[in-house]
Amino acid sequence: MKGVSILGATGSIGRSALAVLDQHPDRFRAVALTAGTRGEALGRLAERYGPALAVVAEGPVPAGACGGTEWRTGREALLAAATHPDADVVLNALVGAAGLEPTLAALRAGKRVALANKESLVCAGPLVMEAAREGGGELVPVDSEHSAILQCLAGTSADAVRRLVLTASGGPFREWTAAMLATATPADALRHPTWDMGSKVTIDSATLANKALEVIEAHFLFGIPYERIEAVVHPQSIIHSMVEMVDGSVLAQMGFPTMELPVLYALSYPERLPYECRRFDPVAAGALTFEPVDGERFPAFGLGVAAGREGGTAPAVFNAANEVAVAHFLGGALGFPGIAEAVGDTLGQWRGGAADSLAAVLEADAWARRTTETFVRNYLPCC
Ligand code: NDP
Ligand code: MG
């Protein structure tokens, strides 16, 4: 029986994780569950799963919370959930840079971190990998592309890999012209064709910033240089990613899109457990097609990959600027093309720096947020 701490239990990945626990009550039990602000929703989950600890990181404890669960609030409490003594696995399903410190704390405490929060690795890849080495913790990806790559690698060394090919659905605007993109609303962008996800990652999928975040995530997770990581649009989201070996063989991992399987694999890895879900049917899946990423219509992709290649704190700046710009797009202050414009403007002003301490990363993150806020305040759409 493994104890699982679920950071972000009330979110989309959190729901997938609890569905996995439902199918394996004899293998996994929830020891800590956390929410950001939605204490009432967490209260219902606590009643059902009976964790030892429930944390509302940014809001009050819901009225009537009782039972055998200890209730806490605040950032320190979130770190307590990330390092809970009964947790063997910490599923980090927080959204944004807020996930970084819990990832570091869990790895330093020697936990397995099932990582959905890709932003942790993007903001501070070297620090995260160092925390895992020093604390004896282990990082297992939940992101479907990285779970696919892990499964394709199956223990193969990095020397045997020629290339990683990350697939991207292309998002809801895959076929939109630049002129149409200028009129895209949050409602349009939130209508994802193949995945049902939280709002931030859904907008990142629409801009393709998500794929850039994933290229950076793959670079750190698998130790593969950027020039050997590519992205390709695959609208059906059946092939979750591919690995080309040095001999030319290409391995792909496939299935109908669901996040429950990558979560299950991150919890059970390297073991495989039986699971009830929609069985794959190649005939029903139909034709599988591929297209190049269009960097002109989706400039956030190129900006993110360039920030990854630059290294140091540039990826943290990319991430923070993107978080602020996405929030303003959702709030109506920025048009869709304004997201990439804001991110590009902020990156253009960044003078660089090493990501050699948490303080340096947090400073770059805070600078990027201020700079992007200023851009948004002065924003006039160019067309
Ligand atoms: P959601 O927005 O659905 O859920 C986020 C969770 O984190 C919620 O429980 C939320 O609490 C909590 N939370 C949000 N902000 C904070 C904060 N500042 N401090 C503490 N808790 C917070 O996101 P997703 O589940 O979609 O995504 C989670 C992560 O997984 C992201 O990094 C995303 O990129 C990644 N991912 C998601 C996929 C998906 O299919 N959804 C696929 C692959 C990766 P509350 O409910 O109270 O707001
Ligand atoms: Mg993904």
PDB file of N, CA and C and ligand atoms in Angstrom, residues 7-15 34-39 57-58 75 78 92-96 98 116-119 142-145 195-201 204 210 214 259, ligand 1:
ATOM      1  N   LEU A   7      -1.258  17.111  -4.428  1.00  0.00           N
ATOM      2  CA  LEU A   7      -1.238  18.578  -4.376  1.00  0.00           C
ATOM      3  C   LEU A   7      -2.048  19.073  -5.577  1.00  0.00           C
ATOM      4  N   GLY A   8      -3.150  19.759  -5.304  1.00  0.00           N
ATOM      5  CA  GLY A   8      -4.035  20.183  -6.390  1.00  0.00           C
ATOM      6  C   GLY A   8      -5.119  19.134  -6.635  1.00  0.00           C
ATOM      7  N   ALA A   9      -5.650  18.568  -5.533  1.00  0.00           N
ATOM      8  CA  ALA A   9      -6.617  17.464  -5.645  1.00  0.00           C
ATOM      9  C   ALA A   9      -7.929  17.910  -6.272  1.00  0.00           C
ATOM     10  N   THR A  10      -8.243  19.209  -6.195  1.00  0.00           N
ATOM     11  CA  THR A  10      -9.533  19.684  -6.716  1.00  0.00           C
ATOM     12  C   THR A  10      -9.477  20.035  -8.196  1.00  0.00           C
ATOM     13  N   GLY A  11      -8.312  19.871  -8.828  1.00  0.00           N
ATOM     14  CA  GLY A  11      -8.172  20.236 -10.237  1.00  0.00           C
ATOM     15  C   GLY A  11      -8.415  19.068 -11.173  1.00  0.00           C
ATOM     16  N   SER A  12      -8.117  19.317 -12.441  1.00  0.00           N
ATOM     17  CA  SER A  12      -8.359  18.317 -13.487  1.00  0.00           C
ATOM     18  C   SER A  12      -7.470  17.077 -13.292  1.00  0.00           C
ATOM     19  N   ILE A  13      -6.175  17.278 -13.096  1.00  0.00           N
ATOM     20  CA  ILE A  13      -5.292  16.130 -12.850  1.00  0.00           C
ATOM     21  C   ILE A  13      -5.633  15.486 -11.507  1.00  0.00           C
ATOM     22  N   GLY A  14      -5.971  16.318 -10.524  1.00  0.00           N
ATOM     23  CA  GLY A  14      -6.378  15.786  -9.217  1.00  0.00           C
ATOM     24  C   GLY A  14      -7.546  14.814  -9.365  1.00  0.00           C
ATOM     25  N   ARG A  15      -8.512  15.184 -10.192  1.00  0.00           N
ATOM     26  CA  ARG A  15      -9.677  14.305 -10.418  1.00  0.00           C
ATOM     27  C   ARG A  15      -9.238  12.992 -11.061  1.00  0.00           C
ATOM     28  N   THR A  34      -4.738  18.619  -1.230  1.00  0.00           N
ATOM     29  CA  THR A  34      -4.694  20.081  -1.114  1.00  0.00           C
ATOM     30  C   THR A  34      -5.513  20.748  -2.203  1.00  0.00           C
ATOM     31  N   ALA A  35      -5.943  21.986  -1.892  1.00  0.00           N
ATOM     32  CA  ALA A  35      -6.617  22.853  -2.868  1.00  0.00           C
ATOM     33  C   ALA A  35      -5.977  24.230  -2.790  1.00  0.00           C
ATOM     34  N   GLY A  36      -6.254  25.073  -3.775  1.00  0.00           N
ATOM     35  CA  GLY A  36      -5.789  26.453  -3.731  1.00  0.00           C
ATOM     36  C   GLY A  36      -6.742  27.278  -2.871  1.00  0.00           C
ATOM     37  N   THR A  37      -7.931  27.531  -3.421  1.00  0.00           N
ATOM     38  CA  THR A  37      -8.928  28.330  -2.692  1.00  0.00           C
ATOM     39  C   THR A  37     -10.233  27.570  -2.437  1.00  0.00           C
ATOM     40  N   ARG A  38     -10.477  26.517  -3.181  1.00  0.00           N
ATOM     41  CA  ARG A  38     -11.811  25.881  -3.144  1.00  0.00           C
ATOM     42  C   ARG A  38     -11.928  24.874  -1.989  1.00  0.00           C
ATOM     43  N   GLY A  39     -12.019  25.450  -0.785  1.00  0.00           N
ATOM     44  CA  GLY A  39     -12.081  24.633   0.426  1.00  0.00           C
ATOM     45  C   GLY A  39     -13.297  23.719   0.479  1.00  0.00           C
ATOM     46  N   ALA A  57      -4.433  26.043   0.468  1.00  0.00           N
ATOM     47  CA  ALA A  57      -3.207  26.849   0.437  1.00  0.00           C
ATOM     48  C   ALA A  57      -3.488  28.343   0.470  1.00  0.00           C
ATOM     49  N   GLU A  58      -4.576  28.764  -0.177  1.00  0.00           N
ATOM     50  CA  GLU A  58      -4.796  30.206  -0.315  1.00  0.00           C
ATOM     51  C   GLU A  58      -6.189  30.639   0.100  1.00  0.00           C
ATOM     52  N   ARG A  75       0.999  28.423   2.794  1.00  0.00           N
ATOM     53  CA  ARG A  75       2.085  27.827   1.998  1.00  0.00           C
ATOM     54  C   ARG A  75       2.878  26.788   2.807  1.00  0.00           C
ATOM     55  N   LEU A  78       1.159  23.633   2.737  1.00  0.00           N
ATOM     56  CA  LEU A  78       1.306  22.963   1.432  1.00  0.00           C
ATOM     57  C   LEU A  78       2.624  22.171   1.402  1.00  0.00           C
ATOM     58  N   ASN A  92       2.292  16.122  -7.861  1.00  0.00           N
ATOM     59  CA  ASN A  92       2.230  17.585  -7.921  1.00  0.00           C
ATOM     60  C   ASN A  92       1.379  17.995  -9.111  1.00  0.00           C
ATOM     61  N   ALA A  93       0.116  18.315  -8.824  1.00  0.00           N
ATOM     62  CA  ALA A  93      -0.837  18.755  -9.859  1.00  0.00           C
ATOM     63  C   ALA A  93      -1.236  20.199  -9.615  1.00  0.00           C
ATOM     64  N   LEU A  94      -0.301  20.984  -9.059  1.00  0.00           N
ATOM     65  CA  LEU A  94      -0.524  22.427  -8.907  1.00  0.00           C
ATOM     66  C   LEU A  94      -0.334  23.071 -10.263  1.00  0.00           C
ATOM     67  N   VAL A  95      -0.826  24.292 -10.395  1.00  0.00           N
ATOM     68  CA  VAL A  95      -0.653  24.956 -11.673  1.00  0.00           C
ATOM     69  C   VAL A  95       0.294  26.147 -11.492  1.00  0.00           C
ATOM     70  N   GLY A  96       1.262  26.260 -12.410  1.00  0.00           N
ATOM     71  CA  GLY A  96       2.165  27.406 -12.413  1.00  0.00           C
ATOM     72  C   GLY A  96       3.373  27.255 -11.507  1.00  0.00           C
ATOM     73  N   ALA A  98       3.858  28.200  -8.702  1.00  0.00           N
ATOM     74  CA  ALA A  98       3.500  27.872  -7.316  1.00  0.00           C
ATOM     75  C   ALA A  98       3.849  26.427  -6.981  1.00  0.00           C
ATOM     76  N   ALA A 116       3.044  16.478 -12.584  1.00  0.00           N
ATOM     77  CA  ALA A 116       2.209  17.078 -13.634  1.00  0.00           C
ATOM     78  C   ALA A 116       2.614  18.535 -13.808  1.00  0.00           C
ATOM     79  N   ASN A 117       3.047  19.153 -12.701  1.00  0.00           N
ATOM     80  CA  ASN A 117       3.424  20.574 -12.704  1.00  0.00           C
ATOM     81  C   ASN A 117       4.744  20.777 -13.456  1.00  0.00           C
ATOM     82  N   LYS A 118       4.630  20.827 -14.796  1.00  0.00           N
ATOM     83  CA  LYS A 118       5.829  20.985 -15.643  1.00  0.00           C
ATOM     84  C   LYS A 118       6.568  22.277 -15.337  1.00  0.00           C
ATOM     85  N   GLU A 119       5.801  23.289 -14.831  1.00  0.00           N
ATOM     86  CA  GLU A 119       6.417  24.596 -14.560  1.00  0.00           C
ATOM     87  C   GLU A 119       7.568  24.480 -13.563  1.00  0.00           C
ATOM     88  N   VAL A 142       4.109  12.926 -15.293  1.00  0.00           N
ATOM     89  CA  VAL A 142       2.684  12.653 -15.494  1.00  0.00           C
ATOM     90  C   VAL A 142       2.230  13.228 -16.837  1.00  0.00           C
ATOM     91  N   ASP A 143       2.887  14.294 -17.280  1.00  0.00           N
ATOM     92  CA  ASP A 143       2.547  14.884 -18.576  1.00  0.00           C
ATOM     93  C   ASP A 143       2.518  13.747 -19.607  1.00  0.00           C
ATOM     94  N   SER A 144       1.477  13.694 -20.426  1.00  0.00           N
ATOM     95  CA  SER A 144       1.270  12.495 -21.256  1.00  0.00           C
ATOM     96  C   SER A 144       2.428  12.262 -22.229  1.00  0.00           C
ATOM     97  N   GLU A 145       3.008  13.351 -22.760  1.00  0.00           N
ATOM     98  CA  GLU A 145       4.111  13.199 -23.720  1.00  0.00           C
ATOM     99  C   GLU A 145       5.328  12.586 -23.040  1.00  0.00           C
ATOM    100  N   TRP A 195      -8.542  17.268 -25.322  1.00  0.00           N
ATOM    101  CA  TRP A 195      -8.243  17.097 -23.895  1.00  0.00           C
ATOM    102  C   TRP A 195      -9.141  18.004 -23.058  1.00  0.00           C
ATOM    103  N   ASP A 196      -9.556  17.502 -21.875  1.00  0.00           N
ATOM    104  CA  ASP A 196     -10.353  18.281 -20.942  1.00  0.00           C
ATOM    105  C   ASP A 196      -9.439  18.627 -19.760  1.00  0.00           C
ATOM    106  N   MET A 197      -8.973  19.892 -19.698  1.00  0.00           N
ATOM    107  CA  MET A 197      -7.917  20.240 -18.739  1.00  0.00           C
ATOM    108  C   MET A 197      -8.261  21.541 -18.028  1.00  0.00           C
ATOM    109  N   GLY A 198      -7.450  21.919 -17.046  1.00  0.00           N
ATOM    110  CA  GLY A 198      -7.615  23.196 -16.369  1.00  0.00           C
ATOM    111  C   GLY A 198      -7.423  24.354 -17.356  1.00  0.00           C
ATOM    112  N   SER A 199      -7.877  25.569 -16.971  1.00  0.00           N
ATOM    113  CA  SER A 199      -7.900  26.665 -17.945  1.00  0.00           C
ATOM    114  C   SER A 199      -6.504  27.116 -18.360  1.00  0.00           C
ATOM    115  N   LYS A 200      -5.533  27.139 -17.434  1.00  0.00           N
ATOM    116  CA  LYS A 200      -4.212  27.671 -17.804  1.00  0.00           C
ATOM    117  C   LYS A 200      -3.552  26.778 -18.861  1.00  0.00           C
ATOM    118  N   VAL A 201      -3.539  25.482 -18.635  1.00  0.00           N
ATOM    119  CA  VAL A 201      -2.886  24.590 -19.606  1.00  0.00           C
ATOM    120  C   VAL A 201      -3.679  24.527 -20.909  1.00  0.00           C
ATOM    121  N   ASP A 204      -2.524  27.498 -22.762  1.00  0.00           N
ATOM    122  CA  ASP A 204      -1.152  27.191 -23.221  1.00  0.00           C
ATOM    123  C   ASP A 204      -1.174  26.250 -24.430  1.00  0.00           C
ATOM    124  N   ASN A 210       2.453  25.684 -24.337  1.00  0.00           N
ATOM    125  CA  ASN A 210       2.525  24.406 -23.624  1.00  0.00           C
ATOM    126  C   ASN A 210       3.583  23.495 -24.234  1.00  0.00           C
ATOM    127  N   GLU A 214       6.946  21.957 -22.584  1.00  0.00           N
ATOM    128  CA  GLU A 214       7.206  20.510 -22.589  1.00  0.00           C
ATOM    129  C   GLU A 214       8.556  20.152 -23.198  1.00  0.00           C
ATOM    130  N   MET A 259      -5.852  11.279 -19.025  1.00  0.00           N
ATOM    131  CA  MET A 259      -4.725  11.499 -18.115  1.00  0.00           C
ATOM    132  C   MET A 259      -4.665  10.450 -17.017  1.00  0.00           C
TER     133      MET A 259
HETATM  134  P1  NDP B   1      -6.376  22.885 -12.622  1.00  0.00           P
HETATM  135  O1  NDP B   1      -6.467  24.357 -12.753  1.00  0.00           O
HETATM  136  O2  NDP B   1      -7.515  22.056 -13.077  1.00  0.00           O
HETATM  137  O3  NDP B   1      -6.065  22.503 -11.100  1.00  0.00           O
HETATM  138  C1  NDP B   1      -5.051  23.142 -10.356  1.00  0.00           C
HETATM  139  C2  NDP B   1      -5.057  22.676  -8.926  1.00  0.00           C
HETATM  140  O4  NDP B   1      -4.071  23.404  -8.191  1.00  0.00           O
HETATM  141  C3  NDP B   1      -6.380  22.925  -8.204  1.00  0.00           C
HETATM  142  O5  NDP B   1      -6.512  21.961  -7.182  1.00  0.00           O
HETATM  143  C4  NDP B   1      -6.171  24.317  -7.586  1.00  0.00           C
HETATM  144  O6  NDP B   1      -6.969  24.544  -6.450  1.00  0.00           O
HETATM  145  C5  NDP B   1      -4.699  24.219  -7.176  1.00  0.00           C
HETATM  146  N1  NDP B   1      -4.012  25.515  -7.196  1.00  0.00           N
HETATM  147  C6  NDP B   1      -4.057  26.445  -8.189  1.00  0.00           C
HETATM  148  N2  NDP B   1      -3.247  27.476  -7.895  1.00  0.00           N
HETATM  149  C7  NDP B   1      -2.700  27.203  -6.687  1.00  0.00           C
HETATM  150  C8  NDP B   1      -1.793  27.905  -5.823  1.00  0.00           C
HETATM  151  N3  NDP B   1      -1.289  29.108  -6.167  1.00  0.00           N
HETATM  152  N4  NDP B   1      -1.428  27.333  -4.669  1.00  0.00           N
HETATM  153  C9  NDP B   1      -1.927  26.120  -4.323  1.00  0.00           C
HETATM  154  N5  NDP B   1      -2.806  25.417  -5.058  1.00  0.00           N
HETATM  155  C10 NDP B   1      -3.182  25.954  -6.243  1.00  0.00           C
HETATM  156  O7  NDP B   1      -5.035  22.466 -13.370  1.00  0.00           O
HETATM  157  P2  NDP B   1      -4.709  21.089 -14.121  1.00  0.00           P
HETATM  158  O8  NDP B   1      -5.063  19.935 -13.260  1.00  0.00           O
HETATM  159  O9  NDP B   1      -5.224  21.145 -15.505  1.00  0.00           O
HETATM  160  O10 NDP B   1      -3.124  21.204 -14.273  1.00  0.00           O
HETATM  161  C11 NDP B   1      -2.237  20.989 -13.180  1.00  0.00           C
HETATM  162  C12 NDP B   1      -0.821  20.868 -13.723  1.00  0.00           C
HETATM  163  O11 NDP B   1      -0.754  19.711 -14.552  1.00  0.00           O
HETATM  164  C13 NDP B   1      -0.375  22.047 -14.603  1.00  0.00           C
HETATM  165  O12 NDP B   1       0.986  22.252 -14.434  1.00  0.00           O
HETATM  166  C14 NDP B   1      -0.639  21.534 -16.021  1.00  0.00           C
HETATM  167  O13 NDP B   1       0.200  22.148 -16.977  1.00  0.00           O
HETATM  168  C15 NDP B   1      -0.300  20.066 -15.849  1.00  0.00           C
HETATM  169  N6  NDP B   1      -0.936  19.176 -16.830  1.00  0.00           N
HETATM  170  C16 NDP B   1      -2.293  19.102 -16.876  1.00  0.00           C
HETATM  171  C17 NDP B   1      -2.919  18.254 -17.773  1.00  0.00           C
HETATM  172  C18 NDP B   1      -4.412  18.074 -17.762  1.00  0.00           C
HETATM  173  O14 NDP B   1      -4.917  17.203 -18.487  1.00  0.00           O
HETATM  174  N7  NDP B   1      -5.160  18.829 -16.995  1.00  0.00           N
HETATM  175  C19 NDP B   1      -2.139  17.461 -18.727  1.00  0.00           C
HETATM  176  C20 NDP B   1      -0.716  17.575 -18.550  1.00  0.00           C
HETATM  177  C21 NDP B   1      -0.149  18.419 -17.634  1.00  0.00           C
HETATM  178  P3  NDP B   1      -8.459  25.194  -6.556  1.00  0.00           P
HETATM  179  O15 NDP B   1      -9.335  24.104  -7.116  1.00  0.00           O
HETATM  180  O16 NDP B   1      -8.781  25.529  -5.158  1.00  0.00           O
HETATM  181  O17 NDP B   1      -8.340  26.367  -7.474  1.00  0.00           O
END
